[in-house]
Coordinates of C-alpha atoms in Angstrom, one line a residue:
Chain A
X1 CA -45.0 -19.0 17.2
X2 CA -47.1 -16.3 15.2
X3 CA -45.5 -15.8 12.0
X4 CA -45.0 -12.6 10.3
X5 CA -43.0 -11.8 6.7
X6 CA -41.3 -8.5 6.8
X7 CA -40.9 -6.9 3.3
X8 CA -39.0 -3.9 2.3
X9 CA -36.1 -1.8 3.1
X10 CA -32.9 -3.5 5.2
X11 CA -29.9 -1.4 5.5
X12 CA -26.5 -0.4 7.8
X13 CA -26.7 3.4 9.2
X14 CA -23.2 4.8 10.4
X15 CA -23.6 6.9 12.8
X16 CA -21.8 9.4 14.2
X17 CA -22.2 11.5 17.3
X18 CA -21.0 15.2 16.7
X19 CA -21.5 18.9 19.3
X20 CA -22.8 20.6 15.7
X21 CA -23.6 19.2 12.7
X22 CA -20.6 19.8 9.9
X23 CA -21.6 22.9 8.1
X24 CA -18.1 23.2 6.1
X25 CA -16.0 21.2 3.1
X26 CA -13.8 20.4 6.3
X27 CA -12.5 17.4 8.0
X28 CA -14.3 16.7 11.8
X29 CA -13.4 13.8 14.1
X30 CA -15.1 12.1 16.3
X31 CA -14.5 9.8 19.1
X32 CA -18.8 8.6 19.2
X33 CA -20.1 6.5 16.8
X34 CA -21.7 3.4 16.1
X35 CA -22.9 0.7 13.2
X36 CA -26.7 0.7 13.5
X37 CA -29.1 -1.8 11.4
X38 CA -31.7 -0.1 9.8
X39 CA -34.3 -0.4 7.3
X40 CA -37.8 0.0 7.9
X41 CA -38.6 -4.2 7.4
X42 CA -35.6 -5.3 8.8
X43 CA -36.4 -3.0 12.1
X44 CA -39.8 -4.1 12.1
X45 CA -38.6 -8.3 11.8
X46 CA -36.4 -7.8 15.0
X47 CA -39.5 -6.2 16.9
X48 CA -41.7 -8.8 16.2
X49 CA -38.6 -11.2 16.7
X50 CA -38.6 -9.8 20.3
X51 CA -42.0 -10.2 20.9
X52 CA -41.8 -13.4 20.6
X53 CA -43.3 -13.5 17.2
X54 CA -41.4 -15.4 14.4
X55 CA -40.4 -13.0 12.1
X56 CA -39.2 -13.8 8.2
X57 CA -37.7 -10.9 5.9
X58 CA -37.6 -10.3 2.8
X59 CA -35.8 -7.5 1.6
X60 CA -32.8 -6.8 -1.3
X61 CA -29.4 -6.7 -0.9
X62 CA -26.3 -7.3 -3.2
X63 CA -23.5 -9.7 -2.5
X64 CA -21.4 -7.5 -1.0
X65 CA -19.7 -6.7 2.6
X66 CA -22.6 -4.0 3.5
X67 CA -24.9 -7.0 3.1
X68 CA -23.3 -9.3 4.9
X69 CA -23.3 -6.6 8.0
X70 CA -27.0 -6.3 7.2
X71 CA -27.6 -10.3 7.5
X72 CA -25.7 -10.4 10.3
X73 CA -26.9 -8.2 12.2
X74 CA -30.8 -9.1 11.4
X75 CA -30.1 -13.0 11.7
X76 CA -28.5 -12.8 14.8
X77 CA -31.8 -11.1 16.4
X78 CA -33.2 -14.5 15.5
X79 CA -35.0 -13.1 12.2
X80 CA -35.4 -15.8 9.4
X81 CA -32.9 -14.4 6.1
X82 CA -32.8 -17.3 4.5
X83 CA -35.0 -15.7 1.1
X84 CA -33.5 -12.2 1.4
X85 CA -32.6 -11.8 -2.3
X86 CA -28.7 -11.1 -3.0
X87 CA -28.1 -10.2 -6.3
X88 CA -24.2 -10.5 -7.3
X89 CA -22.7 -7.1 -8.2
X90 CA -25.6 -5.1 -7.1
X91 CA -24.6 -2.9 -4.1
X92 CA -26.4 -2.8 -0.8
X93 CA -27.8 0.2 0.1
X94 CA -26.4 2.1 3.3
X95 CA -26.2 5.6 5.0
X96 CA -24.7 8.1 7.2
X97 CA -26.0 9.5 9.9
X98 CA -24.6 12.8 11.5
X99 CA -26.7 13.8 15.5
X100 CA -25.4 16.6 17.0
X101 CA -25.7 17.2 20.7
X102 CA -29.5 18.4 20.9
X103 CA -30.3 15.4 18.8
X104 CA -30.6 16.7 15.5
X105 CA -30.1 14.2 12.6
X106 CA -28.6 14.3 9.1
X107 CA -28.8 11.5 6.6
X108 CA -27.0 11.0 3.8
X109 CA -28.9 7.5 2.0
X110 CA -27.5 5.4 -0.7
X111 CA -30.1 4.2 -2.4
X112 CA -28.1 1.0 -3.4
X113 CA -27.2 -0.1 -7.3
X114 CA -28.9 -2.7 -9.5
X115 CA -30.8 -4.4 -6.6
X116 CA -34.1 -6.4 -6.9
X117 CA -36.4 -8.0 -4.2
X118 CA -37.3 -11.4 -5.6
X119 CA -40.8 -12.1 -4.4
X120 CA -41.3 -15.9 -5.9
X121 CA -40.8 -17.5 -2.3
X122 CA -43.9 -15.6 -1.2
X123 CA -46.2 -18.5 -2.3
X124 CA -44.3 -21.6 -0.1
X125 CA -44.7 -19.8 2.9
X126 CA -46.9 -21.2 5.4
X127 CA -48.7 -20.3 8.6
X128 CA -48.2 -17.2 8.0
X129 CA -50.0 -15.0 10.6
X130 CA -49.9 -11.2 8.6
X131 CA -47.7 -9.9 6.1
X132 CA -46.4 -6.2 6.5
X133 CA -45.0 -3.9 3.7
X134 CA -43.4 -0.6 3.3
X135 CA -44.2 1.8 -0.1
X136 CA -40.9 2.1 -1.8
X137 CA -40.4 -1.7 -3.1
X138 CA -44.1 -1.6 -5.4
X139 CA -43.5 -4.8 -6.8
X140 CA -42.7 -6.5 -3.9
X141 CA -45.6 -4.7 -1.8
X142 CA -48.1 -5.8 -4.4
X143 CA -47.1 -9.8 -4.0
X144 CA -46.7 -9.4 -0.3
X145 CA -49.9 -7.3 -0.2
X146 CA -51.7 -9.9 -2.3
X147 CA -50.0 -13.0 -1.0
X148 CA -51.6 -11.5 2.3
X149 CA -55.0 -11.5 0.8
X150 CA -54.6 -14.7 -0.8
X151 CA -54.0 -16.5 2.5
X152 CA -56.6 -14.3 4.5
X153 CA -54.4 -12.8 7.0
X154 CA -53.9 -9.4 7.7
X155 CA -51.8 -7.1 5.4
X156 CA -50.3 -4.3 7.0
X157 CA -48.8 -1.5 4.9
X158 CA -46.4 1.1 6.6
X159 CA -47.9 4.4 4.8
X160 CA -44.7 6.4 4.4
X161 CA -44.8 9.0 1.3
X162 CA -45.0 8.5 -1.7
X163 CA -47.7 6.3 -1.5
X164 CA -49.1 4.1 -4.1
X165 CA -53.2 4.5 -4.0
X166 CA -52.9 0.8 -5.5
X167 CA -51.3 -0.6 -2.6
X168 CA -53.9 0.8 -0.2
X169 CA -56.1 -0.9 -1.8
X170 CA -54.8 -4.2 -1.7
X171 CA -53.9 -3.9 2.3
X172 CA -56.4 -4.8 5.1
X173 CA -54.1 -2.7 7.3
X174 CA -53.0 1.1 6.3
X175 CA -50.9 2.9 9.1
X176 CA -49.9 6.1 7.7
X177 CA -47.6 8.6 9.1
X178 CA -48.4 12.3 8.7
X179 CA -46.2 12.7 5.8
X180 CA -48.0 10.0 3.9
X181 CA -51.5 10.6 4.6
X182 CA -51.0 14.1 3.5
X183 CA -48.9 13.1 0.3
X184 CA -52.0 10.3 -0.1
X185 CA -55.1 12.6 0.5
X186 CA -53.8 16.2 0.1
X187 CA -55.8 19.1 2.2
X188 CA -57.9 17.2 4.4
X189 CA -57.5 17.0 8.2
X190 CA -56.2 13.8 9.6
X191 CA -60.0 12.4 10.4
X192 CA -61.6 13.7 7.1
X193 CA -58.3 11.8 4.8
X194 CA -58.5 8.4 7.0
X195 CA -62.8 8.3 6.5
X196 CA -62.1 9.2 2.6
X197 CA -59.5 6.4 2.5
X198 CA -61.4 3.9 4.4
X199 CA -64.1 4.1 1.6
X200 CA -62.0 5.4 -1.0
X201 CA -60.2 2.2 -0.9
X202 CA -61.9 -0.5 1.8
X203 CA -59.6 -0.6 4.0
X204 CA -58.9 -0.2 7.6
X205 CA -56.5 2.9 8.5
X206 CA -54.9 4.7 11.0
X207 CA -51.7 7.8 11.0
X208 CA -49.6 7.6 14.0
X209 CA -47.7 11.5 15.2
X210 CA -45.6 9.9 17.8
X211 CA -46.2 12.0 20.9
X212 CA -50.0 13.1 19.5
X213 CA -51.0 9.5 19.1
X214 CA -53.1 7.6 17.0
X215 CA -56.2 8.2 14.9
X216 CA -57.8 4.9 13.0
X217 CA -61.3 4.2 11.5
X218 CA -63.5 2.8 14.2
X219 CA -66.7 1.5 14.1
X220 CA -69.1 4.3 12.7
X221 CA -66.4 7.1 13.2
X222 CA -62.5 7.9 13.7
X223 CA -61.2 7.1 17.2
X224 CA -58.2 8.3 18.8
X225 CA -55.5 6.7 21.3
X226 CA -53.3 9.1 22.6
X227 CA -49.4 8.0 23.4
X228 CA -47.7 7.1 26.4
X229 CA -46.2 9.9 28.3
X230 CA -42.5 8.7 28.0
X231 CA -39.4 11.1 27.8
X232 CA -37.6 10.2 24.7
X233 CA -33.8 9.3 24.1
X234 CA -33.4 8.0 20.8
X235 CA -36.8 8.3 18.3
X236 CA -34.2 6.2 15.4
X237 CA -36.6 3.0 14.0
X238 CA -39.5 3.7 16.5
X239 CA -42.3 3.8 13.6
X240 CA -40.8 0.8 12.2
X241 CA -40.7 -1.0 15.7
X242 CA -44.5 0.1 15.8
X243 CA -45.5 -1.1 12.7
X244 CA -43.7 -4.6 13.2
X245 CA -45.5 -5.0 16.8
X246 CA -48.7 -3.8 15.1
X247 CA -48.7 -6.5 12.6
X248 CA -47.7 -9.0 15.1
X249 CA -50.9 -8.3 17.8
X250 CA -52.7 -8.5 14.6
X251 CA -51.5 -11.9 13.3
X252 CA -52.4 -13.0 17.2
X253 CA -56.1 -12.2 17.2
X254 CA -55.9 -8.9 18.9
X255 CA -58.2 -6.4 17.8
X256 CA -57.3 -3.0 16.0
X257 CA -57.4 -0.8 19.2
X258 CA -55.4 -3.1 21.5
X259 CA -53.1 -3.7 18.6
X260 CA -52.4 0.1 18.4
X261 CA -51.9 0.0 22.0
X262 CA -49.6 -2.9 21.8
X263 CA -47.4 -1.1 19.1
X264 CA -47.8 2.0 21.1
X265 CA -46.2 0.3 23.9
X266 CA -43.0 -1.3 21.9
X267 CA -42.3 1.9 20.3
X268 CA -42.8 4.5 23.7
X269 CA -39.9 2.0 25.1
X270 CA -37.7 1.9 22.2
X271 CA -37.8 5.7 22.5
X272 CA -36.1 5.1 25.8
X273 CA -33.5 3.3 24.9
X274 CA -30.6 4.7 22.7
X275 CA -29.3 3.0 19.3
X276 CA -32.0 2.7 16.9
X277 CA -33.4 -0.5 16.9
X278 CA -31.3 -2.0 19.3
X279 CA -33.9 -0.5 22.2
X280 CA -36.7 -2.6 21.1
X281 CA -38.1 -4.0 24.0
X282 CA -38.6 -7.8 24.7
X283 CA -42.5 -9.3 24.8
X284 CA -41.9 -9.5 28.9
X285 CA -41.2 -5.3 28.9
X286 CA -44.1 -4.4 26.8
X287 CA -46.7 -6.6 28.7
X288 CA -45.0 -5.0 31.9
X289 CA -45.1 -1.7 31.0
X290 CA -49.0 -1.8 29.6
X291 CA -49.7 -3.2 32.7
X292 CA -48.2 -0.3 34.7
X293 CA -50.4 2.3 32.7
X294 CA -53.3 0.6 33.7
X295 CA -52.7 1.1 37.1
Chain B
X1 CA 11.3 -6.7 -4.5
X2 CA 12.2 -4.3 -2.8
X3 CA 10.5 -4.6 0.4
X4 CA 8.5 -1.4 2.0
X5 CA 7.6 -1.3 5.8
X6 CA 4.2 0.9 6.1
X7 CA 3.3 1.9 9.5
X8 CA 0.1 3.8 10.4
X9 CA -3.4 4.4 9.5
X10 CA -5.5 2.1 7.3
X11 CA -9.2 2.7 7.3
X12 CA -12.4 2.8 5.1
X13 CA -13.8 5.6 4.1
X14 CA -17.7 5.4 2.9
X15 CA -18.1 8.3 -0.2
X16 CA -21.2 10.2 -1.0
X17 CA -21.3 12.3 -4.2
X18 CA -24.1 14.8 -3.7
X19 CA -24.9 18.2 -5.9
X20 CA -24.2 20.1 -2.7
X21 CA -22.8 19.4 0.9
X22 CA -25.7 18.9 3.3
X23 CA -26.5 22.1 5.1
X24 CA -29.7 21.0 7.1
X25 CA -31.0 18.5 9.5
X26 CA -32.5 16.3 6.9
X27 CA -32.5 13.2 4.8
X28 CA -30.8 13.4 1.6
X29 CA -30.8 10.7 -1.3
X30 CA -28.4 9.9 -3.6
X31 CA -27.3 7.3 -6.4
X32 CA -23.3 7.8 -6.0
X33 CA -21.4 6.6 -3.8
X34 CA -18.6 4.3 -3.2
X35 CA -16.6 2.7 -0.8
X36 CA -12.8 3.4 -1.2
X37 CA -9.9 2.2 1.4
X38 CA -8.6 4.8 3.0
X39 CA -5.5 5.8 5.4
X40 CA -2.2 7.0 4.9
X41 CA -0.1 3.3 5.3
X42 CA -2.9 1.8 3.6
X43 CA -2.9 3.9 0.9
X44 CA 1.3 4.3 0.5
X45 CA 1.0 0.2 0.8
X46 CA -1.0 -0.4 -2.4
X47 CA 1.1 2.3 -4.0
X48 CA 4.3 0.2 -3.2
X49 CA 2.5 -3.0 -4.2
X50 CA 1.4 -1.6 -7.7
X51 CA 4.5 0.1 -8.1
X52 CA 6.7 -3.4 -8.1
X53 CA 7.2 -3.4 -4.6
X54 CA 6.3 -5.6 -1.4
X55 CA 4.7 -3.9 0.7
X56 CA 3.6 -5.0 4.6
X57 CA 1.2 -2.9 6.4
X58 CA 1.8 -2.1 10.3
X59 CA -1.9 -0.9 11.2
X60 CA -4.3 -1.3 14.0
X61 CA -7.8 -2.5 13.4
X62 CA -10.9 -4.1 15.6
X63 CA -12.2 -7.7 15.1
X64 CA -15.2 -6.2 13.3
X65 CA -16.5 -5.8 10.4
X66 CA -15.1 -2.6 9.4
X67 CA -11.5 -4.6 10.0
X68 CA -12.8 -7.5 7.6
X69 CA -12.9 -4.9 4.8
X70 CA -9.7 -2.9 5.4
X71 CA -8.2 -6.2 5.9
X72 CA -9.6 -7.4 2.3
X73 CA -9.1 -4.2 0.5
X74 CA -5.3 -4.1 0.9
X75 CA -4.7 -8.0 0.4
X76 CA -6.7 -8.2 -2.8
X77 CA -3.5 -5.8 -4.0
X78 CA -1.0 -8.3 -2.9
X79 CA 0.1 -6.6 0.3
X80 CA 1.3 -8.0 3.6
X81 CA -1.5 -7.8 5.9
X82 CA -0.1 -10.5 8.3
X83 CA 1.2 -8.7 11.0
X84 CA -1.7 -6.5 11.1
X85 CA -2.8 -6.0 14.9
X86 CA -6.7 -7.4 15.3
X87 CA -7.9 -6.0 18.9
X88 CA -10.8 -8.4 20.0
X89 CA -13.3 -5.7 21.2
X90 CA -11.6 -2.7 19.9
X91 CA -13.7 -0.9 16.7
X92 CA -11.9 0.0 13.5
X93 CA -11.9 3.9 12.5
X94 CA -13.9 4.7 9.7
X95 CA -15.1 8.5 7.7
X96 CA -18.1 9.5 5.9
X97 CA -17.2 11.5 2.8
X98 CA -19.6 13.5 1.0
X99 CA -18.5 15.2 -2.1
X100 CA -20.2 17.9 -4.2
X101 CA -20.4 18.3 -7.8
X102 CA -17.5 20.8 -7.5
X103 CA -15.2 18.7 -5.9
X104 CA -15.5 20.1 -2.2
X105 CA -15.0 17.4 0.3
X106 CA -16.2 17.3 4.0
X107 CA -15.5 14.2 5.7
X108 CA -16.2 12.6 9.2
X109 CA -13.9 10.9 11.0
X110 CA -14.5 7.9 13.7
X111 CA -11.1 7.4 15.0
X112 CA -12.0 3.9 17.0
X113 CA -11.9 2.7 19.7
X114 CA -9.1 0.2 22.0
X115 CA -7.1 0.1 19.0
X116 CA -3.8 -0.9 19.6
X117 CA -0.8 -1.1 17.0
X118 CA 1.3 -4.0 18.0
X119 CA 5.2 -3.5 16.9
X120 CA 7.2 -6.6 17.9
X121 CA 7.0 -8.3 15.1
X122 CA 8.8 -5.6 13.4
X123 CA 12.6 -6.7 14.6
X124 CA 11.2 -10.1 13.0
X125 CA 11.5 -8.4 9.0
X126 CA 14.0 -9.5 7.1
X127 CA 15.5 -7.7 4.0
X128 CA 13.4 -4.6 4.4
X129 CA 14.5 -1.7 2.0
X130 CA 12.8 1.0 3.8
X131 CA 10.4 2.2 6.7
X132 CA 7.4 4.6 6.1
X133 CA 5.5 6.0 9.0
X134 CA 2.8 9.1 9.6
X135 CA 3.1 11.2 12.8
X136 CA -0.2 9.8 14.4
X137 CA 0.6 6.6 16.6
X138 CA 3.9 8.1 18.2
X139 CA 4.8 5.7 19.7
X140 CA 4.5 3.1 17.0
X141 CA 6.0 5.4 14.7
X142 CA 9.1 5.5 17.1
X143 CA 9.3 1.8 16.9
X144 CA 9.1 1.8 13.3
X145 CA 12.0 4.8 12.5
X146 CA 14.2 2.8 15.3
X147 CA 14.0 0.0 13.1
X148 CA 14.9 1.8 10.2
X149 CA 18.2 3.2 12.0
X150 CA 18.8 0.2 13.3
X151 CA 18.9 -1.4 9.7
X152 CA 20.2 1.3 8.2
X153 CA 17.8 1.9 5.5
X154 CA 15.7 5.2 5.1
X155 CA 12.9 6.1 7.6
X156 CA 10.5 7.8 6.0
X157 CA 8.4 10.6 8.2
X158 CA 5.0 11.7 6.6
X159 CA 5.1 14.8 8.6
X160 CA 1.5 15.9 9.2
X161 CA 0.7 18.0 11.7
X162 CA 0.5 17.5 14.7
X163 CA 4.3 16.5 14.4
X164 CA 6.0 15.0 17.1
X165 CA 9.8 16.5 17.2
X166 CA 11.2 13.3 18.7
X167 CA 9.8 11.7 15.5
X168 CA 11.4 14.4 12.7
X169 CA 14.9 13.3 14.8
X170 CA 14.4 9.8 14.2
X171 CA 14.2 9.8 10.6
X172 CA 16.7 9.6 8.0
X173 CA 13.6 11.8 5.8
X174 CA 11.3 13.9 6.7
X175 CA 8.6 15.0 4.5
X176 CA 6.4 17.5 5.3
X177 CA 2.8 18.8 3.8
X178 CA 3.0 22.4 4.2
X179 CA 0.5 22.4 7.3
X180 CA 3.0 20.0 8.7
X181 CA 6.0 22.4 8.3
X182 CA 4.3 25.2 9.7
X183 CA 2.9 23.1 12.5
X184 CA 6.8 22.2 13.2
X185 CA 8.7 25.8 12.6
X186 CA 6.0 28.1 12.6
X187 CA 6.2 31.7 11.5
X188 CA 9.3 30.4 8.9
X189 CA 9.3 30.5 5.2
X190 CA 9.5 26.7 3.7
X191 CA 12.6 27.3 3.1
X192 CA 14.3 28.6 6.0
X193 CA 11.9 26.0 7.8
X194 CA 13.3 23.1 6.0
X195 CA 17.5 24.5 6.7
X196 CA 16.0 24.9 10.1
X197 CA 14.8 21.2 10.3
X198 CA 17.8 20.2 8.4
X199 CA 19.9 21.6 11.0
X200 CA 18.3 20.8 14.4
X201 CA 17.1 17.2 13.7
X202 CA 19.8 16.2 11.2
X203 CA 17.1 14.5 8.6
X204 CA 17.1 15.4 4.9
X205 CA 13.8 17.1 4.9
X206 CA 11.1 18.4 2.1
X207 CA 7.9 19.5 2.0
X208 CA 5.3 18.7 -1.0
X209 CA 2.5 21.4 -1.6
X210 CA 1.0 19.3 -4.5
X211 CA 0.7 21.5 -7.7
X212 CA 3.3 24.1 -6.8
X213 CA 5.6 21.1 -6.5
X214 CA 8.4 19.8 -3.7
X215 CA 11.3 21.7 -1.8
X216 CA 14.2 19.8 -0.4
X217 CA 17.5 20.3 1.4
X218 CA 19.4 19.6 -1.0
X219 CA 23.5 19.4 -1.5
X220 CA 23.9 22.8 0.1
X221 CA 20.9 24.5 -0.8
X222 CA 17.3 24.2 -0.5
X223 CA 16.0 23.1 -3.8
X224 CA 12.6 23.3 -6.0
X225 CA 11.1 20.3 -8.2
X226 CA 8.3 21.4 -10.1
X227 CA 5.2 19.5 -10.2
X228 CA 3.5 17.5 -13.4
X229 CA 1.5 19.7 -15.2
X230 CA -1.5 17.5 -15.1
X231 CA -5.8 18.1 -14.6
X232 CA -7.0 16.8 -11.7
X233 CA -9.8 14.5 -11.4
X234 CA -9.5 13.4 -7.8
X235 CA -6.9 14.1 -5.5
X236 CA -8.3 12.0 -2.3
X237 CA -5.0 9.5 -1.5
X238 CA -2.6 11.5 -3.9
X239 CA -0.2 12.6 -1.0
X240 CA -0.3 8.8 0.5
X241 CA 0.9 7.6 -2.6
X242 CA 3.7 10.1 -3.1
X243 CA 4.5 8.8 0.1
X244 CA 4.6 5.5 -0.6
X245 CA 6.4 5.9 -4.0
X246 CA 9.0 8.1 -2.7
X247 CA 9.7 5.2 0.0
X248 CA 10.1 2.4 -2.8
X249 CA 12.3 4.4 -4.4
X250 CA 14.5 5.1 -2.0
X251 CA 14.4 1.4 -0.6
X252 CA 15.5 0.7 -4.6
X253 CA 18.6 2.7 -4.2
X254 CA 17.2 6.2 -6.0
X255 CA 18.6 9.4 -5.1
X256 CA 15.9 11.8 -3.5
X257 CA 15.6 14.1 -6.3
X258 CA 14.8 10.8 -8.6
X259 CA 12.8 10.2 -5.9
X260 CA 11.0 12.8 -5.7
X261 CA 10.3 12.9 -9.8
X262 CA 9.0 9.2 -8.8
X263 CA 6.8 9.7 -6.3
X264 CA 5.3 13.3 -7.9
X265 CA 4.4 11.5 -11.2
X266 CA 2.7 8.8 -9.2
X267 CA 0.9 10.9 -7.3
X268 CA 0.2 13.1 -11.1
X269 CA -1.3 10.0 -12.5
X270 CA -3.1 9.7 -9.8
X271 CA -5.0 12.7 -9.7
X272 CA -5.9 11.9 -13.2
X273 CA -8.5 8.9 -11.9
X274 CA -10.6 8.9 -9.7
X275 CA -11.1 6.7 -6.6
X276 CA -8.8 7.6 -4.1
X277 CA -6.3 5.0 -3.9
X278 CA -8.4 3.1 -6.7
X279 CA -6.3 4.8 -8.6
X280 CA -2.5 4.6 -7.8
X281 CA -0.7 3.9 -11.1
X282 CA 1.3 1.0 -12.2
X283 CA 5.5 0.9 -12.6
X284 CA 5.0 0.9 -16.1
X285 CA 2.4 3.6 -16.3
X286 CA 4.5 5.8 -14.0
X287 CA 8.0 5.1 -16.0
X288 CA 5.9 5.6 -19.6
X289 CA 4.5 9.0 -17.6
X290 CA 8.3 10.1 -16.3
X291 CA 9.5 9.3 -20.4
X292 CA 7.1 11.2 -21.8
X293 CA 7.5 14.4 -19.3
X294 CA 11.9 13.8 -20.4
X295 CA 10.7 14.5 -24.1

């Protein structure tokens, strides 16, 4: 199986389903709501666990009952825990999530308390296939990032704002969404940031805009692959499900454009399917489904 | 001891301190937050417990995680969680609480779901001093004020609205928050709600309305006990563990206007921490606290 280390956030959403979101210092009840995993790299790790892909996190939690749901919930999607870092008496981080009736979303985020993402594990790893890393953790993103180019595999960085020029420089792989490419290369139009980037830094990069699709540096210019047409249900984790199926076509062999349209594929089904990262879609679905749009 | 039955809602509530309530559909971030065990027969429990009491909880939870930390919250304060009902399948209720910088609270409520409150076990209790219930769970509440007549000890009513007449008849007290008594007798001063009460359902009745203190039906008269003057810090829990003070002491033998001097300098210190129930007060504090006000 294609291995693939998953660093960054992992955290426990509650959700609740509500006609309006609350806009008073009142009490509201609700019979609708659920206990959702979350967490860009632990999102990611159970896509590429579904794909067949052997997926290994590493993320920070404390020793608390939040992480425990986190653990649980990852490790039984068949996800490798066994160097998440739990610190005694930090606190997991955690949020709440409010979606009214048109699908509107609120989040309230924890950031967590006294938590660190030990990194020192990195280097016993082996046959590792590509290494993928959210912004947020630095530390961590630079080992992962580094232990990626160390071991000559790809090392895919999931561009969210604010975004360390540093760490797009030590990726092979930077997939940006809007947000970030504009908070990394201010003023420029999506085409004009990724070409400065690409030499700017020497990297490979693409932004993905959900339903607009994807822009990356092709051979001599920027390419584009639009999305699926898919109605969606539930957009909760889908960049996170595209970024961990985009590391893992990677970390098979597949080239840049077929990974995008691999990942495209994982997440356009995940939007499909309600409850955040529980609709990531098995290896079987995705291959089905890009077969379909062939046709 | 003095043994205290405690019959209703236990719960966890996850707390957000924010500089203002959410207003939009966006993320927000914060560094504060807590979570706090929650619910009314939760909360009275640990008040009995910390009080000198023993106090057994009567709640309904899921087998989930959510149920784990109820479960553990209560029992790390030494009460009786055995006869807690455990639903395979059923998921526990839980709130969101986000609090602003000038105290206002909004909070979100997930009742759960197939929860079920078990109450044969109930005619099992030996040497119980006295029976608390809220108005929620009729039916268990029924159970648990039939058990009380049936001993003869006090059966407590925390009479928040919606309240349940059949329930008010039941028990030997009633106590109401003011949205309770209005709910009951509407269109009535509290006084001439609480003679009216007296009257129809033949219960000693009161109703707390926290700083402007408790009316009772008293000897022949309705009667006024002034509240503590005290600053409040946080009053989340504060009428659960007047509740649960003002059951001890009657199970201890206390008349209800000592009673009621009891259970309003509990819930007075209280208010003076922060915490919710984190910070129900001690005998010792409560008796120092009760000297002191005598001087």
């Amino acid at each position: 199986m294609t291995k693939v280390l998953c660093v960054g956030a992992a955290v426990v959403d509650f959700v609740f389903h509500l006609p309006e979101l609350p806009d008073r210092a009142e009490k509201y009840g609700t019979e609708s709501a659920s206990i959702v995993g979350g967490g860009c790299a632990a999102n990611a790790a159970v896509a590429v666990s579904r794909l067949g892909g052997e997926a290994i996190l590493g993320a920070r939690l404390g020793d608390d009952a939040i992480g425990d749901m986190v653990v649980a919930g990852v490790a039984a999607e068949g996800v490798d825990c066994a160097n998440v870092t739990r610190t005694p008496n930090a606190r997991s981080s955690y949020s709440s999530v409010y979606i009214d009736q048109r699908g509107e979303r609120q989040i309230v985020n924890f950031r967590g308390a006294g938590l660190k993402l030990e990194t020192g594990w990195f280097a016993g790893l082996e046959g590792l296939g590509a290494v993928l890393t959210d912004t947020r953790r630095v530390a961590a993103a630079v080992d992962a990032l580094a232990l990626a180019r160390t071991c000559g595999i790809p090392g895919v960085l999931d561009g969210e704002a604010p975004v360390d020029p540093g760490l797009v420089s030590l990726a092979s792989h930077a997939a940006f969404s809007m947000q970030g490419l504009r908070d990394l290369v201010p003023g420029l139009a999506p085409e004009e940031a990724l070409q400065k980037i690409s030499a700017e830094h020497g990297c490979w990069a693409c932004v993905t805009d959900g339903e607009n699709g994807v822009w990356f540096t092709g051979f001599d210019s920027i390419e584009h692959i639009p999305a699926f047409a898919v109605t969606p249900v539930d957009t909760l984790g889908a960049g996170d499900i595209w970024h961990g199926a985009f590391a893992l076509a990677l970390a098979e062999g597949q080239d840049e454009a077929s990974a995008i349209r691999f990942a495209s594929a994982a997440a356009a089904l995940k939007c499909m399917r309600s409850g955040g990262r529980d609709g990531a879609p098995s290896r079987h679905d995705t291959e089905t489904f890009l077969k379909e749009q062939d046709v």
